[in-house]
mmCIF file of C-alpha atoms and ligand atoms in Angstrom:
data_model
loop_
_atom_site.group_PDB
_atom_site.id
_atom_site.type_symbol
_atom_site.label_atom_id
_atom_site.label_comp_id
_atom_site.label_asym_id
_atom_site.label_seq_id
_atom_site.Cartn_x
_atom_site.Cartn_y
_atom_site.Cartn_z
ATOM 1 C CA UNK A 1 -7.617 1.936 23.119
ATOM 2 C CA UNK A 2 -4.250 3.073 22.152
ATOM 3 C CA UNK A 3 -3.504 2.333 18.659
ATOM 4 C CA UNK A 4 0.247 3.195 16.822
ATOM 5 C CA UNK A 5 0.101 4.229 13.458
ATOM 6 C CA UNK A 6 2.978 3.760 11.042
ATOM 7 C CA UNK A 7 3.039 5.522 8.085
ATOM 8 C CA UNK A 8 1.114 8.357 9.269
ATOM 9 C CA UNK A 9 1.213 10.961 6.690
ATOM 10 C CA UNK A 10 1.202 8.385 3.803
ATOM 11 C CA UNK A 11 -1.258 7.243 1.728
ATOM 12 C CA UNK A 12 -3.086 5.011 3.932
ATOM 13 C CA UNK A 13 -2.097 6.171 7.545
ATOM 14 C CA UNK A 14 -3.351 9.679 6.895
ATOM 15 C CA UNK A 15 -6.859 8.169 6.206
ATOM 16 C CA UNK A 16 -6.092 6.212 8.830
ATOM 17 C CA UNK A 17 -5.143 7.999 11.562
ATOM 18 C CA UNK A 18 -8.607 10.394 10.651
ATOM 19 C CA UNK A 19 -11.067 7.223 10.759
ATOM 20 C CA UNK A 20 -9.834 6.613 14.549
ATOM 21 C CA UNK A 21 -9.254 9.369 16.160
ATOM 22 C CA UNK A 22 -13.203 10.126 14.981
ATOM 23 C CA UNK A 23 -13.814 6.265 16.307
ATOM 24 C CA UNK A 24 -12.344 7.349 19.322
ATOM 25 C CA UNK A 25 -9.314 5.656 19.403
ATOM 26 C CA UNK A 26 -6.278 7.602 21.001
ATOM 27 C CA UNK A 27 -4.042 7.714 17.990
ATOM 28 C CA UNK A 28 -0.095 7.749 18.034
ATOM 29 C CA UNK A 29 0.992 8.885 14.292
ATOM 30 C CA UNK A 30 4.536 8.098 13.577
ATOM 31 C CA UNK A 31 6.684 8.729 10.927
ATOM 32 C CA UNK A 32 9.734 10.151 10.655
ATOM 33 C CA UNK A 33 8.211 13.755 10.712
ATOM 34 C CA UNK A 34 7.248 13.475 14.322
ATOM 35 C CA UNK A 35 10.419 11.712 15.215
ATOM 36 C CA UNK A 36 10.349 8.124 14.402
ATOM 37 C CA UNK A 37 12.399 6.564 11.696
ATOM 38 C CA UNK A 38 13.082 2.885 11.011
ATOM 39 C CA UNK A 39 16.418 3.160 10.935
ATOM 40 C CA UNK A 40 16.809 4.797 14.179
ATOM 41 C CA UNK A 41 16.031 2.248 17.067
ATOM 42 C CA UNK A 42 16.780 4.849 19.579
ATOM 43 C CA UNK A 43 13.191 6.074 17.947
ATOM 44 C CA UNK A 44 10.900 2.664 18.701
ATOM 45 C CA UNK A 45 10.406 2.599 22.591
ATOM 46 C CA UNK A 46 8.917 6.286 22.768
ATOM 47 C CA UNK A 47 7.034 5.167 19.856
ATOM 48 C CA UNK A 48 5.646 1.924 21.474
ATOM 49 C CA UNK A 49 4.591 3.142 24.807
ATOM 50 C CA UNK A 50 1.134 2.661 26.243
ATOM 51 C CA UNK A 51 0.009 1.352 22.984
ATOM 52 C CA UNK A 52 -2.333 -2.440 22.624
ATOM 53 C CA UNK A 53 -2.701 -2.327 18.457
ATOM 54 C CA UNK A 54 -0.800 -1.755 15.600
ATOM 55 C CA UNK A 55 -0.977 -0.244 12.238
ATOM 56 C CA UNK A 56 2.558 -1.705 10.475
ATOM 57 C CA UNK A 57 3.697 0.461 6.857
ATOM 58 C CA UNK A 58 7.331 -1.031 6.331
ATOM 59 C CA UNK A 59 10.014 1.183 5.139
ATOM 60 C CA UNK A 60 9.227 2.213 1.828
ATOM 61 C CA UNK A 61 11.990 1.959 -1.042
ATOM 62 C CA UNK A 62 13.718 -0.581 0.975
ATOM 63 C CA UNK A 63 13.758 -4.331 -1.028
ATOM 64 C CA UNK A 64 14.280 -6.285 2.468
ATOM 65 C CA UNK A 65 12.758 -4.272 5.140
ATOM 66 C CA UNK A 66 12.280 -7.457 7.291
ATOM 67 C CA UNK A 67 15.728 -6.959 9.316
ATOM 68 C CA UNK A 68 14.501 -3.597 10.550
ATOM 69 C CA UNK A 69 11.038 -4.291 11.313
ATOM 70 C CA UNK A 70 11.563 -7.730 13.053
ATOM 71 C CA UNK A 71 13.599 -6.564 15.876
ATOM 72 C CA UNK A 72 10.494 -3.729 16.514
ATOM 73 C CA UNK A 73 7.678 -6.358 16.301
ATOM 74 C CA UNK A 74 9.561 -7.889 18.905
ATOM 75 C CA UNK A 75 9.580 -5.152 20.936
ATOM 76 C CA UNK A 76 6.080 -4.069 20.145
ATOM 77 C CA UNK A 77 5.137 -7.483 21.949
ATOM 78 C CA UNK A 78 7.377 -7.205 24.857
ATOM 79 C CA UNK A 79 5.159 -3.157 25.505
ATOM 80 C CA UNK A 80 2.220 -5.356 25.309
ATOM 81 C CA UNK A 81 0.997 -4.510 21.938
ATOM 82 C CA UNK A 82 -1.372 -8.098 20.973
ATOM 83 C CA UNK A 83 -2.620 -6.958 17.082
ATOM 84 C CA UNK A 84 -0.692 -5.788 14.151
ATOM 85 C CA UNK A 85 -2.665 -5.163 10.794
ATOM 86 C CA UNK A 86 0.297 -5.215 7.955
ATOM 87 C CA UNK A 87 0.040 -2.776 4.725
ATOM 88 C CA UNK A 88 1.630 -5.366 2.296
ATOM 89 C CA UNK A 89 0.467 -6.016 -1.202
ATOM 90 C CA UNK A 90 -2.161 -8.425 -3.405
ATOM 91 C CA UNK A 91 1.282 -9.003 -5.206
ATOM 92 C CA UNK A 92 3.133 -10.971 -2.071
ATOM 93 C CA UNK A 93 2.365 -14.187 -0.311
ATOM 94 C CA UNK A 94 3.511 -14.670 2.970
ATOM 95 C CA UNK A 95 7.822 -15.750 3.188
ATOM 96 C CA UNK A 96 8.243 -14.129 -0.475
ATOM 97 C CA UNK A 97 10.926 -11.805 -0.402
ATOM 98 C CA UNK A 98 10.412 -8.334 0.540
ATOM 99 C CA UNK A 99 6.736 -7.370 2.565
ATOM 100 C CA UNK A 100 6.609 -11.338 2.058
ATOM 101 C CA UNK A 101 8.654 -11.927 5.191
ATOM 102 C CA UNK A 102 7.449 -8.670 7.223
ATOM 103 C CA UNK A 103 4.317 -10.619 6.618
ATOM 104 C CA UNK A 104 5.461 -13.831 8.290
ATOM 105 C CA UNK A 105 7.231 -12.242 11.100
ATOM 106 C CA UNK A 106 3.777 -10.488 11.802
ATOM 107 C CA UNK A 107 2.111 -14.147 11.613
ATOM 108 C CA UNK A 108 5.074 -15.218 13.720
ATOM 109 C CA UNK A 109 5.267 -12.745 16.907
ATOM 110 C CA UNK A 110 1.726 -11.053 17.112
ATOM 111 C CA UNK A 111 -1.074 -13.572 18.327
ATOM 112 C CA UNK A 112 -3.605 -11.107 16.759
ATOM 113 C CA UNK A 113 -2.919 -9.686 12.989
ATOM 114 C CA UNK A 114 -4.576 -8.907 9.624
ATOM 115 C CA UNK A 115 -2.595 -8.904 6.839
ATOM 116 C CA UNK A 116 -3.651 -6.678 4.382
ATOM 117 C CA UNK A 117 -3.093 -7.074 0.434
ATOM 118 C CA UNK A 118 -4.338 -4.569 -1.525
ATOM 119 C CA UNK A 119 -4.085 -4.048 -4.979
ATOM 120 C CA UNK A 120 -2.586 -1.102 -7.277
ATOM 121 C CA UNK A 121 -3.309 1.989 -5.497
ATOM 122 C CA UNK A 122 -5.488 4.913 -7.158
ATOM 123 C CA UNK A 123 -3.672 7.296 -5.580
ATOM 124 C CA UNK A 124 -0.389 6.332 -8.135
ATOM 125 C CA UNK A 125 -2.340 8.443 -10.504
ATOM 126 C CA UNK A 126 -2.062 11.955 -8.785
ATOM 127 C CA UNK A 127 0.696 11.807 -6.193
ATOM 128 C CA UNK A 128 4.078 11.468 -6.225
ATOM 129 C CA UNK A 129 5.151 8.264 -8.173
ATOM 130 C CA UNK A 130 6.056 7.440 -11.682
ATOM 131 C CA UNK A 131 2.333 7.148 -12.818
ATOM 132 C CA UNK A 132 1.292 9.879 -12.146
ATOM 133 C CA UNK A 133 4.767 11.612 -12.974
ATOM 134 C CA UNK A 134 4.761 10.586 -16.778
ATOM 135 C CA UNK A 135 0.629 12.106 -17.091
ATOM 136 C CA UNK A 136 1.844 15.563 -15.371
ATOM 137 C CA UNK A 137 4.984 15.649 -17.227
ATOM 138 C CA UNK A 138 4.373 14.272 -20.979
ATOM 139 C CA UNK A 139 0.543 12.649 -21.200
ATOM 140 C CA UNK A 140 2.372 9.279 -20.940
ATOM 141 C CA UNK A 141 1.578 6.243 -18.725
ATOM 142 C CA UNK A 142 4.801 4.050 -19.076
ATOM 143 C CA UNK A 143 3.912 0.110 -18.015
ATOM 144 C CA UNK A 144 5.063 -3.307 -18.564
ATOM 145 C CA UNK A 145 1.653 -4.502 -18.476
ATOM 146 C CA UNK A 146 0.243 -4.756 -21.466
ATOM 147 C CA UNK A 147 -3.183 -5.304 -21.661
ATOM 148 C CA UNK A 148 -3.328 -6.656 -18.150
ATOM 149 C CA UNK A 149 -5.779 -5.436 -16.076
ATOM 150 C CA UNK A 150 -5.735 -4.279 -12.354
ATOM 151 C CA UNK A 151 -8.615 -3.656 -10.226
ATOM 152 C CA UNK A 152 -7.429 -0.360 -8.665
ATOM 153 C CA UNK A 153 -7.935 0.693 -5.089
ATOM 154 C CA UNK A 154 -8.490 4.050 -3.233
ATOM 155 C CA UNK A 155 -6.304 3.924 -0.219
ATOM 156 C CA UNK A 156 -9.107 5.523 2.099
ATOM 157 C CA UNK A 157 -10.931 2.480 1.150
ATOM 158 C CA UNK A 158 -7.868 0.397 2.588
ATOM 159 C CA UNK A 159 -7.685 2.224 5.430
ATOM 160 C CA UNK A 160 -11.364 2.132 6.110
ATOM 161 C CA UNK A 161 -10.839 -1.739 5.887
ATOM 162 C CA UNK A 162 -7.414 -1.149 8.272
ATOM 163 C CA UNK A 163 -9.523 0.582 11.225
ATOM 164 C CA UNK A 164 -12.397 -1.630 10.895
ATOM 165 C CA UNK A 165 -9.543 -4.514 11.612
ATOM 166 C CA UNK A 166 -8.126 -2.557 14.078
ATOM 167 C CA UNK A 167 -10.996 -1.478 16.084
ATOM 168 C CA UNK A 168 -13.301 -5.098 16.053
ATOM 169 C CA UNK A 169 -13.373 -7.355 18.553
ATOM 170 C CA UNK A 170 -11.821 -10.177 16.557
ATOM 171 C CA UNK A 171 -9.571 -9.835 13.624
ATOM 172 C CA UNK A 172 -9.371 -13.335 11.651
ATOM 173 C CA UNK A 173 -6.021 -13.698 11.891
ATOM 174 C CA UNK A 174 -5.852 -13.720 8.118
ATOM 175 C CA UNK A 175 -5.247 -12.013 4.904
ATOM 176 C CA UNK A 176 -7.315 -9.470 3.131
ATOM 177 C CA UNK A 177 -7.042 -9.136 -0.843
ATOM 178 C CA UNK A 178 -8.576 -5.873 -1.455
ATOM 179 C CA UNK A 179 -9.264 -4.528 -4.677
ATOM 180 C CA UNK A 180 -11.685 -1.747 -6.067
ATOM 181 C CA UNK A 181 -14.935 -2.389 -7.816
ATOM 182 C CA UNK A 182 -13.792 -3.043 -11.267
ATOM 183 C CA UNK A 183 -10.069 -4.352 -13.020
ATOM 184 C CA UNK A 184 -9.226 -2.114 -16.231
ATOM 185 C CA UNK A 185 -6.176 -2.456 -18.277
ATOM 186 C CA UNK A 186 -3.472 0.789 -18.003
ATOM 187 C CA UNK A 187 -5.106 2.311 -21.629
ATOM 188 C CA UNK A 188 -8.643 2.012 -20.414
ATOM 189 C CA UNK A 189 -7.502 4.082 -17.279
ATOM 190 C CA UNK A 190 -5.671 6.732 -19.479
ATOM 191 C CA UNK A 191 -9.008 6.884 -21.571
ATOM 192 C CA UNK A 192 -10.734 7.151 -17.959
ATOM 193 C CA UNK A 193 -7.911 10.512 -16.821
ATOM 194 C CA UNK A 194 -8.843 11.868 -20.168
ATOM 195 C CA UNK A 195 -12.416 11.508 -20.034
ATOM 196 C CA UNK A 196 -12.858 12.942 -16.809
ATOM 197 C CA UNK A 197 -9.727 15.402 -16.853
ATOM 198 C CA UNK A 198 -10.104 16.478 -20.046
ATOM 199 C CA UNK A 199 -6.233 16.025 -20.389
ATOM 200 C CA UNK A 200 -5.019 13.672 -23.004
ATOM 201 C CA UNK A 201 -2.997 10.926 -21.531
ATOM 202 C CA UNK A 202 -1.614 7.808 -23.501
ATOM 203 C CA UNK A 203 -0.391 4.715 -22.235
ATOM 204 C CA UNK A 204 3.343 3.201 -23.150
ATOM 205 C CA UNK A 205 4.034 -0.343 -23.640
ATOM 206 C CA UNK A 206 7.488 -1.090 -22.489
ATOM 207 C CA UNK A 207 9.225 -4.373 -21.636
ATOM 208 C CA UNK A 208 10.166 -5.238 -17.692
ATOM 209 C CA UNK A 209 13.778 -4.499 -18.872
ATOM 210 C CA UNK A 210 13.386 -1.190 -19.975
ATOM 211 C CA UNK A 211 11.016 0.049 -17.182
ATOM 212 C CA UNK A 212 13.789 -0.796 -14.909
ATOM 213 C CA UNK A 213 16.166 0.830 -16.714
ATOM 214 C CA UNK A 214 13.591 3.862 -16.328
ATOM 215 C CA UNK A 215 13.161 3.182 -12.408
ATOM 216 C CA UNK A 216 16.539 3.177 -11.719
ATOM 217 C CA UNK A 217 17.044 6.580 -13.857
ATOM 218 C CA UNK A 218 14.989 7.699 -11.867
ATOM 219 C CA UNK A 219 16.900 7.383 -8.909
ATOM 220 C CA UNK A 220 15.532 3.897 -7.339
ATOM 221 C CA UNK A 221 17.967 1.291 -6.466
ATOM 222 C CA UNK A 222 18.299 -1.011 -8.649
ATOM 223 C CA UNK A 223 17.084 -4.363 -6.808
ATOM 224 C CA UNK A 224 14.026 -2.212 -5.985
ATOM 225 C CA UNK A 225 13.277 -1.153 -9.968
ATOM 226 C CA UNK A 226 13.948 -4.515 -11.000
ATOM 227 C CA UNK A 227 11.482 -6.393 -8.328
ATOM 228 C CA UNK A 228 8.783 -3.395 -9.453
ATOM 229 C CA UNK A 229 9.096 -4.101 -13.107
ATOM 230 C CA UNK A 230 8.946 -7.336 -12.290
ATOM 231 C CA UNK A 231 5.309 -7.210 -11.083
ATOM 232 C CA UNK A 232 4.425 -5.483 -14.016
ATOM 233 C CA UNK A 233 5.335 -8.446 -15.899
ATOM 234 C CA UNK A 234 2.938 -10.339 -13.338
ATOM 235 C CA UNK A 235 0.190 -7.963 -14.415
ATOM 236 C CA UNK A 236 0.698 -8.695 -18.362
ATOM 237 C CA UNK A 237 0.108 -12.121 -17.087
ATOM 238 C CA UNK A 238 -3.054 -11.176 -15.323
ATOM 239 C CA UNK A 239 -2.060 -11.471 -11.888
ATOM 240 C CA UNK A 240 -4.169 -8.564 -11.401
ATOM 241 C CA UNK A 241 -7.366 -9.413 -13.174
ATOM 242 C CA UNK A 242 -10.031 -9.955 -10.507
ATOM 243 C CA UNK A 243 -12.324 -7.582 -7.956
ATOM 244 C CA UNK A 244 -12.648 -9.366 -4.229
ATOM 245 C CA UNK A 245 -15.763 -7.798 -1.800
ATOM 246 C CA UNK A 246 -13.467 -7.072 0.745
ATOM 247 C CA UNK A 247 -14.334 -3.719 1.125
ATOM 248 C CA UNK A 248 -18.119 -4.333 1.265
ATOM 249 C CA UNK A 249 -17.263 -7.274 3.404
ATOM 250 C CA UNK A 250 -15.158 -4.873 6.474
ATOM 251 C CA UNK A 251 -16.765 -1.565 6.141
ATOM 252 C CA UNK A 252 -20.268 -2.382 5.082
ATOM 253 C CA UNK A 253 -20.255 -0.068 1.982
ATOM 254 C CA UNK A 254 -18.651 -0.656 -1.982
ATOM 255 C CA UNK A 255 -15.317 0.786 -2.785
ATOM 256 C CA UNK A 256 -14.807 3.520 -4.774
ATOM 257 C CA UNK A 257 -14.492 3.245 -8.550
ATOM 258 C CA UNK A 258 -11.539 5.248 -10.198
ATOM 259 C CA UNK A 259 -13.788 7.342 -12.269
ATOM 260 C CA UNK A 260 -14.945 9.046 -9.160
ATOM 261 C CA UNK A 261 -11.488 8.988 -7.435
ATOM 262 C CA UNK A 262 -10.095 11.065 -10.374
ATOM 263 C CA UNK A 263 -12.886 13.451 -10.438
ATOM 264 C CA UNK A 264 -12.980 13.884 -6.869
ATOM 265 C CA UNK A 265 -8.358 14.391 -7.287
ATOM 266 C CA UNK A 266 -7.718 15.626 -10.783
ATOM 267 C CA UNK A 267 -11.066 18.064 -11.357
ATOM 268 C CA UNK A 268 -13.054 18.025 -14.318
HETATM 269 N N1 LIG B 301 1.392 2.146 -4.498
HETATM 270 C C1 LIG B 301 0.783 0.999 -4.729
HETATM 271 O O1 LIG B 301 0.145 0.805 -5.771
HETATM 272 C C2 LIG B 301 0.833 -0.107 -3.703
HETATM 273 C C3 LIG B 301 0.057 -1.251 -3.903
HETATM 274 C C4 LIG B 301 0.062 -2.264 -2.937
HETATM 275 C C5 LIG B 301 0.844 -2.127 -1.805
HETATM 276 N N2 LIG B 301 1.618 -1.002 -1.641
HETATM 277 C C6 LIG B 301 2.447 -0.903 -0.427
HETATM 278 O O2 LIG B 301 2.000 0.162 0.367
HETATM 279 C C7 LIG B 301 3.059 0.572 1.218
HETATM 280 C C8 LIG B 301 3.049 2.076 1.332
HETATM 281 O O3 LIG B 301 3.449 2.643 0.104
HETATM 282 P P1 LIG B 301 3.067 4.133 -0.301
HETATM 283 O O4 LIG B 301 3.782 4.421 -1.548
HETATM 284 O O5 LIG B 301 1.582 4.293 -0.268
HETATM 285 O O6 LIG B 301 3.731 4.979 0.858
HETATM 286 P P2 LIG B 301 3.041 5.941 1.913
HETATM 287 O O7 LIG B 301 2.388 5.144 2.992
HETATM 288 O O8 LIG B 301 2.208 6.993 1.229
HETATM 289 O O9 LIG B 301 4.345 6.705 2.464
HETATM 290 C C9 LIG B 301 5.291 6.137 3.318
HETATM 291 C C10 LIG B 301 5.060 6.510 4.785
HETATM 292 O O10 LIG B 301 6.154 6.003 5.529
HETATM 293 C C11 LIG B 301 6.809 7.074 6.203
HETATM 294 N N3 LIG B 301 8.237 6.785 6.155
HETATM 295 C C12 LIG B 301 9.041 6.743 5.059
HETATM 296 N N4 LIG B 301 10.299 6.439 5.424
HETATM 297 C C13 LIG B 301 10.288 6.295 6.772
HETATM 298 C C14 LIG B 301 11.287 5.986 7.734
HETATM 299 N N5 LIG B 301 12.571 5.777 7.400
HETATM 300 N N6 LIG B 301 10.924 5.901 9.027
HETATM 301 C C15 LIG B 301 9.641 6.119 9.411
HETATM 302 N N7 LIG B 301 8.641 6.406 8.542
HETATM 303 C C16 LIG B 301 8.971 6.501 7.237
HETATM 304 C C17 LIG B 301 6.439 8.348 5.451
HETATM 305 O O11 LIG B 301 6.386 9.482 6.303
HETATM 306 P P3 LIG B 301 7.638 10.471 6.554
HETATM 307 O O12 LIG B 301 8.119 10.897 5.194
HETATM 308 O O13 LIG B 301 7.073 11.574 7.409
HETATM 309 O O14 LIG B 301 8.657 9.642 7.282
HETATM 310 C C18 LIG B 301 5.011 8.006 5.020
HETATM 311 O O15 LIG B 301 4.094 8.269 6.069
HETATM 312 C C19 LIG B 301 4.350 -0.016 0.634
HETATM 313 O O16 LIG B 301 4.773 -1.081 1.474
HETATM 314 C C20 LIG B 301 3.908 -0.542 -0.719
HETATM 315 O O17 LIG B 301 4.627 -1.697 -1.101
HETATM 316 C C21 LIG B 301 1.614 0.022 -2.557
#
């Protein structure tokens, strides 16, 4: 089986593309370091030949990337390929704005898909994003959360869930809320970094406002900071607070829990 991998040195392909070549699935990694880019169509047929399945990451940074991934879907199905699992987010239903509508064009043109919606990732903590940015640079965790609680996920564990989707014989045609084992507020997991790092990290209460402001100083468009900041105002709220056995459920083993991400990451 041919399967096409989006995404494929990011934080979920990579796994990804690892858990089926071992399978033995023939794997097709694209991103835009081996030549494929969203916002080049001339890039999508090479990309789509010979393949049946689908592993869909939409353009990152982008607050609408429905217009560019439609028109590929589309053309996914016309070279044959029947099942598209979606990376979207526990945060979106299907037709919100955003992943929301990526979602229902998946539902709309694929007659197989899996729509996966994981929570907060693990990895924010270590790679490159603001999280993980404000521990390396000043020992500061800056949310809008509060003391909201997320149930944090290791994105091998998503993509274990991804190619156990992608490889069965039947895929649900459904939605997947994934989460890891337990939900812990944004100050329990900087006591958690310190514990097991040994370097002190603090979390910073900010409103949705000013974390946008932040975002966007940062250098991320502005409708994108705002729509981010946005679901950390969800999160104060509790949007967040609850563990699903998805994981168990698709891969037949328990998700990781953060204290072992971080020692396995950071050291200690
Ligand atoms: N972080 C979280 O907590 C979280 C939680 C829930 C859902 N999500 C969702 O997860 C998805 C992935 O986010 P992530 O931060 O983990 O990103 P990621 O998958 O680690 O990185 C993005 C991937 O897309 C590729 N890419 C970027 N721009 C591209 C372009 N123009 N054309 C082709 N490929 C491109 C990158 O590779 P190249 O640089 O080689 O092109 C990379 O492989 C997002 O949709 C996000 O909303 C994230």
């Amino acid at each position: 089986m041919k399967v096409l991998v989006t995404g494929a040195t990011g934080n979920t392909g990579k796994p990804l593309t690892g858990l089926l070549t071992e399978a033995g699935a023939t794997v097709r990694a694209a991103s835009r370091r081996s030549g494929f880019d969203w916002s080049d169509p001339e890039t999508h047929a090479a990309a789509l030949d010979g393949v049946e399945r689908l592993y869909l990451v939409a353009p990152v940074g982008v607050a609408e990337p429905e217009p560019l991934v439609r028109p590929f879907l589309a053309r996914a199905r016309e070279a044959g390929v029947r099942r598209t699992v979606l990376l979207s987010s526990s945060a979106v239903r299907t037709g919100d704005p955003g992943l929301g509508r990526v979602d229902q064009a998946v539902r709309e043109i694929m007659p197989e898909f899996a729509v996966l919606r994981p929570s907060w990732f693990m990895r924010n903590f270590v790679g490159d994003h603001p999280v993980a940015n404000g521990i390396r640079e000043r020992g500061e965790i800056v949310t809008a959360t509060g003391d909201g609680r997320v149930a944090f996920v290791d994105p091998a564990d998503i993509a274990a869930c991804a190619a156990a989707l992608l490889l069965a014989d039947d895929c649900e045609n459904t939605d997947h809320v994934i989460t890891g084992p337990e939900a812990v507020s944004y100050a329990e997991a900087a006591a958690i970094y310190t514990e097991v790092t040994g370097v002190p990290v603090r979390h910073i209460d900010v409103t949705a406002p000013e974390l946008a402001r932040r975002f966007t100083e940062a250098g991320y468009p502005e409708d994108f900071a705002a729509a981010l900041a946005a679901l950390d105002e969800d999160i104060r709220h509790g949007s967040e607070d609850r563990v699903t056995g998805t994981v168990q459920r698709l891969t037949g083993r328990a998700p990781k829990p953060l204290r072992r991400f971080l020692a396995e990451h950071v050291g200690g």
